[in-house]
């Protein structure tokens, strides 16, 4: 499946080539190569410490890679990151909202940061509040929200101005199953709008919900492709099994050395 | 750069200040506390010094000497029958000094030898010894005059007149200096926490992923603290004028210009600390070390810069507090013009520029550890 042979994709695509990033004593990214095709929902799957967060931060230029390249494409044309920044929304893994600001104040704050016109903001915030069912809690400070509500507020802040790229770092971590399903319903609505979604997660069942999955471990790509094809190719029933099989294969030669 | 984004950051920052009890307490109570402690409790004018007296002479002359001391208002007299008892008072720190009048005091007074009395002081109490000796010397002249009943017959008379503060009222000197200390602590402490808090809370990561520019974050964050700092200035100014009756002879424009310049310098320094440390605890400690201590100890607030060792005298030149101290005191007490204070203003401007440049260079759009 070569990206170059496809007709011009709509929207933003990102190609990562041999990316390396050292963080203190850890080689967080160790030559990862990935292709995030425009308009699709990509799952970045891997265990804790695989380098998912580092990769997302590098994509956002919040971290500078030690080597390797990141190519941003808009409508098939190479585009500098700074031109794309206003169209990229990000939801960090760690708590990153202001505990003392209410839901409404958060929305107002991000409206100003993204320079969203008033009319668009009114319509969008009303719609998002209704979908997330957070409209009843508009005056509640973020510090008093439950885990699921907090994540939904985070997502709402990033969706406020219709991004073309959405980067989500473990958005459903620590969220109860019902809230998780609601969260995914929200994501599915977005997937229809042809935006590039990259979602990092440690939940392997969430991988199957993505159009493309990228398995990474120890800062390297283990496998990538369409979820069902990948499973069929490996002859495994689910991603847990796939991960275990792949990890073993990778560690195999090392094990004989030690 | 968008004004709307700066306003949004500033508004958010005001929410933080108003809703955080610690920040609010610091901003409101600190000026009150500082003014109370330095303005009221700390007394640089020494009065009512308890002094133990042994009068071995018991004559008219010796009593006149004691009366002169007692009526001056500076000394409280405790009389003791023996030398030993008087000295013991100093030993026990019950009295600050002991005055020993020899048995032959009056007799010697009229002889060629001159009358002698001995003053015993507690050398361990450095803070008041100087004042006691100072006052005592003045009293001695007065007593000589009273006892001998004629003007002091020194051929050359040196008279001291203190310009700008004729009564040498220490509050006149201290209270304008408080402006430096209060504004200094507020600005450097609060800004040193503000950016570090965002890094610690993880909100900086989200903030930096939005289109907001680092300069917008800086300006938006500083704006509320400039307001807070200036209101502290107004507060101290009113206290100084209304409660301590400190005269204000200079132009308000000069003072405000100095305040804004000093505030900007310290805010930039606080920001630099915050951006560099990215940890609230560390930032607070460094802010205390680099902002609070120098503005009290090395600014000329308590200790005169001229009497510092050469190294420290040189060091004070790099401290904004030292220059602002000159501006404050001189606009209040001397009525100095902007031109007269030009070196202080230029020094402040230079330090301010350096701080702002370093702080904005250091504040990068990343979350690199």
Coordinates of C-alpha atoms in Angstrom, one line a residue:
Chain A
X1 CA 0.0 0.0 0.0
X2 CA 2.1 2.9 -1.2
X3 CA 1.0 6.3 -0.3
X4 CA 2.5 7.8 -3.4
X5 CA 0.4 5.7 -5.8
X6 CA -2.9 6.7 -4.3
X7 CA -4.9 9.6 -5.8
X8 CA -4.3 13.0 -4.1
X9 CA -5.5 12.5 -0.5
X10 CA -7.8 15.2 1.0
X11 CA -6.5 17.0 4.0
X12 CA -3.4 16.8 6.0
X13 CA -1.0 13.8 6.1
X14 CA 2.1 13.3 8.1
X15 CA 5.1 11.1 7.1
X16 CA 7.7 10.2 9.8
X17 CA 11.1 8.9 8.7
X18 CA 13.6 7.3 10.9
X19 CA 12.9 9.5 13.9
X20 CA 15.2 9.4 16.9
X21 CA 14.8 11.2 20.2
X22 CA 16.7 10.7 23.4
X23 CA 15.2 11.8 26.7
X24 CA 17.7 11.7 29.4
X25 CA 19.0 8.1 29.6
X26 CA 16.2 6.7 27.5
X27 CA 16.1 6.3 23.8
X28 CA 12.4 7.3 23.6
X29 CA 12.2 7.1 19.8
X30 CA 14.7 4.7 18.1
X31 CA 14.3 5.2 14.4
X32 CA 10.5 5.1 14.1
X33 CA 9.1 5.3 10.6
X34 CA 5.4 5.9 10.1
X35 CA 2.9 7.1 7.6
X36 CA -0.2 8.9 8.7
X37 CA -2.5 9.1 5.7
X38 CA -4.8 12.0 5.4
X39 CA -8.4 11.7 6.4
X40 CA -8.1 8.5 8.4
X41 CA -8.2 7.5 12.0
X42 CA -4.9 6.1 13.1
X43 CA -4.3 4.1 16.2
X44 CA -0.9 4.4 17.8
X45 CA -0.7 1.2 19.9
X46 CA 1.9 0.2 22.3
X47 CA 2.7 -0.5 25.9
X48 CA 3.6 2.1 28.5
X49 CA 7.0 3.6 27.6
X50 CA 6.8 2.6 24.0
X51 CA 7.3 6.2 22.9
X52 CA 3.8 7.2 21.9
X53 CA 3.7 10.4 23.9
X54 CA 7.2 11.4 22.7
X55 CA 6.1 10.7 19.1
X56 CA 3.0 12.9 19.5
X57 CA 5.0 15.7 21.1
X58 CA 7.6 15.5 18.4
X59 CA 4.8 15.8 15.7
X60 CA 3.7 19.0 17.5
X61 CA 7.3 20.2 17.7
X62 CA 7.0 20.4 21.4
X63 CA 10.1 18.2 21.3
X64 CA 12.9 18.4 18.8
X65 CA 14.0 15.1 17.3
X66 CA 17.8 14.2 17.5
X67 CA 17.6 12.9 14.0
X68 CA 15.1 11.9 11.3
X69 CA 12.4 13.9 9.4
X70 CA 8.8 14.7 9.7
X71 CA 7.0 15.7 6.5
X72 CA 3.7 17.5 6.7
X73 CA 1.5 17.4 3.6
X74 CA -1.6 19.5 2.9
X75 CA -3.7 18.4 -0.1
X76 CA -0.6 16.4 -1.2
X77 CA 1.8 19.3 -1.0
X78 CA 4.6 19.7 1.5
X79 CA 3.7 22.4 4.0
X80 CA 5.7 23.9 6.9
X81 CA 4.4 23.0 10.4
X82 CA 3.9 26.6 11.4
X83 CA 1.3 26.9 8.7
X84 CA -0.6 23.9 10.0
X85 CA -0.3 24.7 13.7
X86 CA -3.7 26.6 13.8
X87 CA -5.4 23.5 12.3
X88 CA -3.9 21.0 14.7
X89 CA -5.7 20.1 18.0
X90 CA -4.0 18.2 20.7
X91 CA -5.2 16.5 23.9
X92 CA -2.3 15.6 26.2
X93 CA -2.3 12.5 28.2
X94 CA -1.7 14.2 31.6
X95 CA -4.2 16.5 33.1
X96 CA -3.7 19.8 31.4
X97 CA -6.8 21.8 32.1
X98 CA -7.1 24.5 34.8
X99 CA -8.6 23.0 38.0
X100 CA -10.1 26.4 39.1
X101 CA -11.7 27.2 35.7
X102 CA -15.2 26.0 35.0
X103 CA -16.3 24.2 31.8
X104 CA -17.7 27.5 30.4
X105 CA -14.5 29.4 31.2
X106 CA -12.4 26.8 29.5
X107 CA -14.5 27.1 26.4
X108 CA -14.3 30.9 26.4
X109 CA -10.6 30.7 26.9
X110 CA -9.9 28.4 24.0
X111 CA -12.3 30.3 21.8
X112 CA -10.0 33.3 22.2
X113 CA -6.8 31.3 21.8
X114 CA -8.1 29.9 18.5
X115 CA -9.7 33.2 17.4
X116 CA -13.0 31.5 16.7
X117 CA -15.7 33.9 15.5
X118 CA -18.5 34.5 18.0
X119 CA -21.3 33.0 15.9
X120 CA -19.3 29.9 15.1
X121 CA -18.4 29.5 18.7
X122 CA -22.0 29.8 19.9
X123 CA -23.2 27.1 17.6
X124 CA -20.2 24.8 18.1
X125 CA -20.1 25.0 21.9
X126 CA -23.8 24.4 22.2
X127 CA -23.5 21.4 19.9
X128 CA -20.5 20.0 21.8
X129 CA -22.1 20.5 25.2
X130 CA -25.2 18.7 24.1
X131 CA -23.3 15.7 22.6
X132 CA -21.0 15.4 25.7
X133 CA -24.0 16.1 28.0
X134 CA -21.8 18.5 29.9
X135 CA -24.3 21.4 29.4
X136 CA -25.7 20.8 32.9
X137 CA -22.3 21.2 34.5
X138 CA -21.2 24.4 32.6
X139 CA -20.3 26.2 35.9
X140 CA -18.5 23.3 37.5
X141 CA -14.7 23.8 37.9
X142 CA -12.6 21.3 36.0
X143 CA -11.0 20.1 39.3
X144 CA -14.4 18.8 40.4
X145 CA -15.2 16.8 37.2
X146 CA -15.1 13.0 37.1
X147 CA -12.4 11.3 35.0
X148 CA -14.7 10.8 32.0
X149 CA -16.1 14.3 32.2
X150 CA -12.6 15.8 32.4
X151 CA -11.5 13.9 29.3
X152 CA -14.7 15.0 27.4
X153 CA -14.0 18.6 28.3
X154 CA -10.4 18.3 27.1
X155 CA -11.7 16.9 23.8
X156 CA -14.4 19.6 23.6
X157 CA -11.7 22.3 24.0
X158 CA -9.7 20.8 21.1
X159 CA -12.7 20.4 18.8
X160 CA -14.1 23.9 19.3
X161 CA -12.6 25.2 16.1
X162 CA -13.0 22.2 13.7
X163 CA -9.4 21.0 13.5
X164 CA -8.0 19.3 10.5
X165 CA -5.7 17.2 12.5
X166 CA -6.5 15.8 15.9
X167 CA -3.8 14.2 18.2
X168 CA -5.1 12.4 21.2
X169 CA -2.8 10.9 23.8
X170 CA -4.5 8.1 25.7
X171 CA -7.8 10.0 25.8
X172 CA -9.7 7.1 27.5
X173 CA -7.2 6.2 30.1
X174 CA -8.8 5.8 33.5
X175 CA -12.3 6.4 32.1
X176 CA -15.2 4.1 32.9
X177 CA -16.6 1.9 30.1
X178 CA -19.8 3.9 29.5
X179 CA -17.9 7.2 29.2
X180 CA -15.4 5.4 27.0
X181 CA -18.1 4.4 24.6
X182 CA -19.5 8.0 24.5
X183 CA -16.1 9.2 23.9
X184 CA -15.7 6.9 20.9
X185 CA -19.1 7.9 19.6
X186 CA -17.8 11.4 19.5
X187 CA -14.7 10.4 17.7
X188 CA -16.7 8.5 15.1
X189 CA -18.6 11.6 14.2
X190 CA -15.3 13.3 13.5
X191 CA -14.0 10.4 11.4
X192 CA -16.7 11.1 8.9
X193 CA -15.4 14.7 8.5
X194 CA -12.2 13.5 6.8
X195 CA -9.9 14.8 9.4
X196 CA -6.6 13.1 10.3
X197 CA -6.9 11.6 13.8
X198 CA -4.0 10.0 15.6
X199 CA -5.0 8.4 18.8
X200 CA -2.3 6.9 21.1
X201 CA -3.7 4.2 23.4
X202 CA -2.6 1.3 25.5
X203 CA -6.0 -0.4 25.1
X204 CA -5.7 -2.9 22.4
X205 CA -9.4 -3.3 21.8
X206 CA -9.4 0.4 20.8
X207 CA -7.0 -0.5 18.0
X208 CA -9.7 -2.3 16.1
X209 CA -11.8 0.8 16.0
X210 CA -9.2 2.6 13.9
X211 CA -8.8 2.6 10.1
X212 CA -5.0 2.1 10.4
X213 CA -3.0 0.9 13.3
X214 CA 0.7 1.3 14.1
X215 CA 2.2 -0.9 16.7
X216 CA 5.2 0.6 18.4
X217 CA 7.4 -0.7 21.1
X218 CA 10.7 0.7 22.5
X219 CA 10.6 3.6 20.1
X220 CA 10.3 1.4 16.9
X221 CA 7.5 0.3 14.6
X222 CA 6.6 -3.3 15.1
X223 CA 3.8 -3.5 12.5
X224 CA 1.3 -1.3 10.7
X225 CA -1.7 -1.6 8.5
X226 CA -5.5 -2.1 8.5
X227 CA -6.5 -3.8 11.7
X228 CA -8.3 -6.8 10.3
X229 CA -5.8 -7.4 7.5
X230 CA -3.0 -7.2 10.1
X231 CA -4.7 -9.8 12.2
X232 CA -5.4 -12.1 9.2
X233 CA -1.8 -11.8 8.0
X234 CA -0.5 -12.8 11.4
X235 CA -3.1 -15.5 11.9
X236 CA -4.1 -14.2 15.4
X237 CA -7.6 -13.6 16.8
X238 CA -7.0 -10.2 18.4
X239 CA -4.4 -7.5 19.0
X240 CA -3.3 -8.9 22.4
X241 CA -2.2 -12.1 20.7
X242 CA -0.6 -10.1 17.8
X243 CA 1.3 -8.0 20.2
X244 CA 2.6 -10.9 22.2
X245 CA 3.6 -12.8 19.0
X246 CA 5.4 -9.7 17.6
X247 CA 7.2 -8.9 20.8
X248 CA 8.4 -12.4 21.2
X249 CA 9.7 -12.5 17.6
X250 CA 11.5 -9.3 18.1
X251 CA 13.0 -10.3 21.4
X252 CA 13.9 -13.8 20.2
X253 CA 17.4 -13.3 18.8
X254 CA 18.3 -11.0 21.8
X255 CA 17.2 -13.8 24.2
X256 CA 19.7 -16.3 22.7
X257 CA 22.5 -13.8 23.1
X258 CA 21.9 -13.3 26.8
Chain B
X1 CA 0.6 39.0 18.1
X2 CA -3.1 39.2 18.9
X3 CA -4.4 41.5 21.7
X4 CA -7.4 39.2 22.1
X5 CA -5.2 36.3 23.0
X6 CA -3.2 38.4 25.4
X7 CA -6.4 39.5 27.0
X8 CA -7.6 35.9 27.3
X9 CA -4.4 34.8 29.0
X10 CA -4.6 37.8 31.4
X11 CA -8.2 37.1 32.2
X12 CA -7.4 33.5 33.0
X13 CA -4.5 34.6 35.2
X14 CA -6.7 37.0 37.1
X15 CA -9.1 34.0 37.8
X16 CA -6.1 32.1 39.2
X17 CA -5.0 35.0 41.4
X18 CA -8.5 35.6 42.7
X19 CA -9.3 32.0 43.3
X20 CA -6.0 30.9 44.8
X21 CA -6.0 31.7 48.6
X22 CA -2.2 31.6 48.7
X23 CA -1.7 34.1 45.9
X24 CA -4.4 36.3 47.1
X25 CA -3.1 36.3 50.7
X26 CA 0.4 37.1 49.5
X27 CA -0.8 39.9 47.3
X28 CA -3.1 41.5 50.0
X29 CA -1.5 40.7 53.3
X30 CA 2.2 41.0 52.4
X31 CA 2.1 44.8 51.9
X32 CA 0.2 45.2 55.1
X33 CA 2.5 43.0 57.0
X34 CA 5.7 44.6 55.6
X35 CA 4.4 48.1 56.3
X36 CA 3.4 47.1 59.9
X37 CA 6.7 45.4 60.7
X38 CA 9.1 47.9 59.1
X39 CA 7.0 51.0 59.6
X40 CA 5.8 50.4 63.2
X41 CA 7.7 47.7 64.9
X42 CA 11.2 48.2 63.8
X43 CA 12.4 51.4 65.4
X44 CA 15.7 52.8 64.2
X45 CA 15.2 55.8 66.5
X46 CA 16.2 54.6 69.9
X47 CA 14.1 56.0 72.7
X48 CA 13.6 55.1 76.3
X49 CA 16.9 53.4 76.7
X50 CA 17.1 52.0 80.2
X51 CA 20.3 53.0 81.8
X52 CA 21.6 52.0 85.3
X53 CA 23.2 54.8 87.2
X54 CA 25.5 54.7 90.2
X55 CA 26.0 58.1 91.7
X56 CA 29.0 57.8 93.9
X57 CA 29.3 61.6 94.3
X58 CA 25.7 62.6 95.4
X59 CA 26.4 66.3 94.7
X60 CA 24.5 69.0 92.9
X61 CA 26.7 68.5 89.8
X62 CA 26.3 64.8 89.6
X63 CA 22.5 65.1 90.0
X64 CA 22.5 67.7 87.2
X65 CA 24.2 65.2 84.9
X66 CA 21.6 62.6 85.7
X67 CA 18.7 65.1 85.4
X68 CA 20.0 66.1 81.9
X69 CA 19.9 62.5 80.8
X70 CA 16.5 61.8 82.4
X71 CA 14.9 64.9 80.9
X72 CA 16.2 64.3 77.4
X73 CA 13.5 61.6 76.7
X74 CA 16.0 59.2 75.4
X75 CA 17.0 57.6 78.7
X76 CA 15.1 56.0 81.5
X77 CA 17.1 56.2 84.7
X78 CA 17.5 53.2 87.2
X79 CA 19.5 54.2 90.2
X80 CA 21.7 51.8 92.1
X81 CA 23.6 52.2 95.4
X82 CA 26.7 50.3 94.3
X83 CA 28.9 50.1 91.2
X84 CA 28.5 46.4 91.2
X85 CA 24.7 46.5 91.2
X86 CA 24.7 48.9 88.3
X87 CA 27.1 46.8 86.2
X88 CA 25.1 43.7 87.0
X89 CA 22.1 45.3 85.4
X90 CA 24.0 45.5 82.1
X91 CA 25.3 41.9 82.6
X92 CA 21.7 40.7 83.1
X93 CA 20.6 42.7 80.1
X94 CA 18.1 44.5 82.2
X95 CA 19.6 47.8 81.3
X96 CA 21.3 48.9 78.0
X97 CA 24.1 50.8 79.7
X98 CA 25.5 51.7 83.1
X99 CA 26.7 55.2 84.1
X100 CA 29.3 55.3 86.9
X101 CA 29.8 58.7 88.5
X102 CA 33.0 58.7 90.6
X103 CA 32.8 59.9 94.3
X104 CA 35.1 62.9 93.5
X105 CA 33.1 64.0 90.5
X106 CA 32.2 67.6 91.6
X107 CA 35.5 68.1 93.3
X108 CA 37.4 67.1 90.1
X109 CA 35.1 69.3 88.0
X110 CA 36.6 72.4 89.4
X111 CA 40.1 71.1 89.3
X112 CA 42.4 71.0 86.2
X113 CA 41.9 67.2 85.8
X114 CA 38.2 67.6 84.7
X115 CA 35.4 65.5 86.1
X116 CA 35.0 62.0 84.9
X117 CA 32.2 59.5 84.7
X118 CA 32.3 56.1 83.1
X119 CA 29.7 54.6 80.6
X120 CA 29.6 50.8 80.5
X121 CA 27.8 49.4 77.4
X122 CA 26.8 45.9 76.3
X123 CA 29.1 45.5 73.3
X124 CA 27.1 42.4 72.2
X125 CA 24.1 44.5 71.5
X126 CA 25.4 46.1 68.3
X127 CA 22.1 47.6 67.3
X128 CA 21.7 50.2 70.0
X129 CA 25.2 50.8 71.3
X130 CA 25.9 53.2 68.5
X131 CA 22.8 55.2 69.2
X132 CA 23.4 55.2 72.9
X133 CA 26.9 56.6 72.5
X134 CA 25.6 59.1 70.0
X135 CA 22.9 60.4 72.2
X136 CA 25.2 60.3 75.2
X137 CA 27.8 62.5 73.6
X138 CA 25.2 65.1 72.8
X139 CA 23.9 64.9 76.4
X140 CA 27.4 65.3 77.7
X141 CA 27.8 68.6 76.0
X142 CA 24.4 69.7 77.3
X143 CA 25.2 68.6 80.8
X144 CA 28.6 70.5 80.8
X145 CA 26.7 73.6 79.7
X146 CA 24.1 73.1 82.5
X147 CA 26.6 72.3 85.3
X148 CA 29.1 75.0 84.5
X149 CA 26.3 77.5 83.8
X150 CA 28.1 79.0 80.9
X151 CA 28.0 78.3 77.1
X152 CA 30.4 75.7 75.9
X153 CA 33.6 77.4 75.4
X154 CA 35.0 75.5 72.5
X155 CA 36.7 78.0 70.2
X156 CA 35.3 76.4 67.0
X157 CA 31.8 75.2 67.1
X158 CA 30.5 72.6 64.8
X159 CA 26.8 72.6 64.3
X160 CA 25.1 69.8 62.4
X161 CA 22.0 70.3 60.4
X162 CA 20.4 67.4 58.6
X163 CA 19.0 68.3 55.2
X164 CA 15.8 66.8 53.9
X165 CA 15.0 65.1 57.2
X166 CA 15.8 67.6 59.9
X167 CA 14.6 65.5 62.8
X168 CA 16.4 62.4 61.4
X169 CA 13.1 60.6 61.6
X170 CA 13.9 57.1 60.7
X171 CA 10.4 56.4 59.4
X172 CA 10.8 59.1 56.7
X173 CA 13.8 57.1 55.6
X174 CA 12.3 53.6 56.0
X175 CA 8.8 54.0 54.6
X176 CA 9.7 55.1 51.1
X177 CA 12.2 52.3 51.0
X178 CA 9.4 49.9 51.8
X179 CA 8.1 50.6 48.4
X180 CA 11.1 48.8 47.0
X181 CA 10.7 45.8 49.3
X182 CA 7.0 45.3 49.0
X183 CA 6.9 45.8 45.2
X184 CA 10.0 43.6 44.8
X185 CA 8.7 40.7 46.8
X186 CA 5.3 40.7 45.2
X187 CA 6.4 40.9 41.7
X188 CA 9.3 38.4 41.7
X189 CA 7.5 35.9 43.9
X190 CA 4.2 35.8 42.0
X191 CA 5.6 35.8 38.5
X192 CA 8.2 33.2 39.4
X193 CA 5.3 30.9 40.3
X194 CA 3.0 31.6 37.4
X195 CA 4.9 29.9 34.5
X196 CA 6.3 27.2 36.7
X197 CA 2.7 26.3 37.7
X198 CA 1.7 25.8 34.1
X199 CA 4.6 23.5 33.5
X200 CA 3.9 21.5 36.7
X201 CA 0.2 21.2 36.0
X202 CA 0.8 20.1 32.4
X203 CA -1.2 22.9 31.0
X204 CA 1.8 24.4 29.3
X205 CA 1.9 21.4 26.9
X206 CA -1.7 22.2 25.8
X207 CA -1.1 25.9 25.8
X208 CA 1.9 25.6 23.5
X209 CA 0.1 23.4 21.1
X210 CA -2.4 26.2 20.4
X211 CA -1.7 29.1 18.0
X212 CA -0.8 31.3 21.0
X213 CA 2.6 32.9 20.7
X214 CA 5.1 32.7 23.6
X215 CA 5.3 36.5 23.7
X216 CA 1.5 36.6 24.1
X217 CA 1.7 34.2 27.0
X218 CA 4.4 36.4 28.6
X219 CA 2.5 39.7 28.2
X220 CA -0.8 38.2 29.2
X221 CA 0.7 36.7 32.3
X222 CA 2.6 39.9 33.3
X223 CA -0.4 42.3 32.8
X224 CA -2.3 41.3 36.0
X225 CA 0.9 41.4 38.1
X226 CA 1.8 44.9 36.8
X227 CA -1.7 45.9 38.0
X228 CA -1.2 44.2 41.3
X229 CA 2.3 45.7 41.8
X230 CA 1.0 49.2 41.0
X231 CA -1.8 48.9 43.5
X232 CA 0.7 47.9 46.1
X233 CA 2.6 51.1 45.2
X234 CA -0.5 53.1 45.7
X235 CA -1.2 51.3 49.0
X236 CA 2.3 52.0 50.4
X237 CA 2.2 55.6 49.1
X238 CA -1.1 56.3 51.0
X239 CA 0.2 54.7 54.2
X240 CA 3.4 56.7 53.9
X241 CA 1.7 60.0 53.4
X242 CA -1.3 59.6 55.6
X243 CA -0.1 57.5 58.6
X244 CA 3.6 58.3 58.7
X245 CA 3.4 61.8 57.4
X246 CA 6.3 61.3 55.1
X247 CA 6.7 64.4 52.9
X248 CA 6.6 64.0 49.1
X249 CA 8.6 66.7 47.4
X250 CA 9.3 65.1 44.0
X251 CA 7.1 64.6 40.9
X252 CA 4.6 61.8 40.9
X253 CA 5.5 61.1 37.3
X254 CA 9.1 60.4 38.1
X255 CA 8.1 58.0 40.9
X256 CA 5.6 56.2 38.7
X257 CA 8.1 55.9 35.9
X258 CA 10.6 54.4 38.3
X259 CA 7.9 52.0 39.7
X260 CA 6.9 50.8 36.2
X261 CA 10.6 50.3 35.3
X262 CA 11.4 48.5 38.5
X263 CA 8.3 46.4 38.3
X264 CA 9.1 45.3 34.8
X265 CA 12.6 44.4 35.7
X266 CA 11.5 42.2 38.7
X267 CA 8.6 40.7 36.7
X268 CA 11.1 39.7 34.0
X269 CA 13.4 38.3 36.6
X270 CA 10.6 36.3 38.1
X271 CA 9.6 35.1 34.7
X272 CA 13.2 34.1 33.9
X273 CA 13.4 32.0 37.1
X274 CA 10.0 30.4 36.3
X275 CA 10.9 29.6 32.7
X276 CA 14.3 28.2 33.7
X277 CA 13.3 26.1 36.7
X278 CA 9.8 25.0 35.6
X279 CA 9.2 23.9 39.2
X280 CA 7.2 26.0 41.7
X281 CA 9.2 25.0 44.8
X282 CA 12.6 25.7 43.2
X283 CA 11.3 28.9 41.6
X284 CA 10.1 30.2 44.9
X285 CA 13.4 29.5 46.6
X286 CA 15.4 31.2 43.9
X287 CA 13.0 34.1 43.9
X288 CA 13.5 34.5 47.6
X289 CA 17.3 34.3 47.3
X290 CA 17.6 36.6 44.2
X291 CA 14.8 39.0 44.8
X292 CA 13.8 39.3 48.5
X293 CA 17.2 39.1 50.3
X294 CA 19.0 41.6 48.1
X295 CA 16.2 44.1 48.1
X296 CA 16.3 44.1 51.9
X297 CA 20.0 43.6 52.6
X298 CA 21.8 45.0 49.6
X299 CA 19.6 47.8 48.4
X300 CA 20.6 50.3 51.1
X301 CA 17.3 49.7 52.8
X302 CA 18.9 48.8 56.1
X303 CA 22.6 48.9 55.5
X304 CA 24.3 51.8 53.8
X305 CA 25.9 50.7 50.5
X306 CA 28.9 53.1 51.0
X307 CA 30.0 51.1 54.1
X308 CA 29.8 47.7 52.4
X309 CA 33.0 45.8 51.4
X310 CA 34.1 46.6 47.9
X311 CA 32.8 43.3 46.4
X312 CA 29.3 43.9 47.7
X313 CA 29.3 47.5 46.7
X314 CA 30.1 46.4 43.1
X315 CA 27.4 43.7 43.3
X316 CA 24.7 46.2 44.3
X317 CA 25.2 48.0 41.0
X318 CA 23.6 45.0 39.2
X319 CA 20.6 45.0 41.6
X320 CA 17.5 46.8 40.4
X321 CA 16.4 47.3 44.0
X322 CA 19.5 49.5 44.8
X323 CA 18.7 51.9 42.0
X324 CA 15.0 52.0 42.7
X325 CA 15.7 52.7 46.4
X326 CA 17.6 55.9 45.4
X327 CA 14.7 56.9 43.1
X328 CA 12.1 56.3 45.9
X329 CA 13.9 58.1 48.7
X330 CA 15.0 61.0 46.6
X331 CA 11.6 61.7 45.0
X332 CA 10.0 61.5 48.4
X333 CA 12.5 63.4 50.6
X334 CA 14.6 65.5 48.2
X335 CA 12.2 66.1 45.4
X336 CA 14.9 65.1 42.9
X337 CA 14.1 65.6 39.2
X338 CA 14.2 63.0 36.5
X339 CA 17.5 64.6 35.4
X340 CA 19.0 64.4 38.8
X341 CA 18.2 60.7 39.0
X342 CA 19.3 60.0 35.4
X343 CA 22.0 57.5 36.4
X344 CA 19.6 55.4 38.5
X345 CA 17.0 55.4 35.7
X346 CA 19.6 54.4 33.1
X347 CA 20.9 51.6 35.3
X348 CA 17.4 50.4 35.9
X349 CA 16.6 50.6 32.2
X350 CA 19.7 48.6 31.3
X351 CA 19.0 45.8 33.8
X352 CA 15.4 45.7 32.7
X353 CA 16.3 45.3 29.1
X354 CA 18.8 42.6 29.8
X355 CA 16.2 40.7 31.9
X356 CA 13.5 40.9 29.4
X357 CA 15.7 39.8 26.5
X358 CA 17.1 36.8 28.5
X359 CA 13.6 35.8 29.7
X360 CA 12.0 35.9 26.3
X361 CA 15.0 34.0 24.8
X362 CA 14.7 31.4 27.4
X363 CA 11.0 30.9 27.0
X364 CA 10.8 28.4 24.1
X365 CA 7.9 26.8 22.5
X366 CA 8.7 23.3 23.7
X367 CA 8.4 20.9 26.7
X368 CA 12.0 19.5 26.4
X369 CA 13.0 18.2 29.9

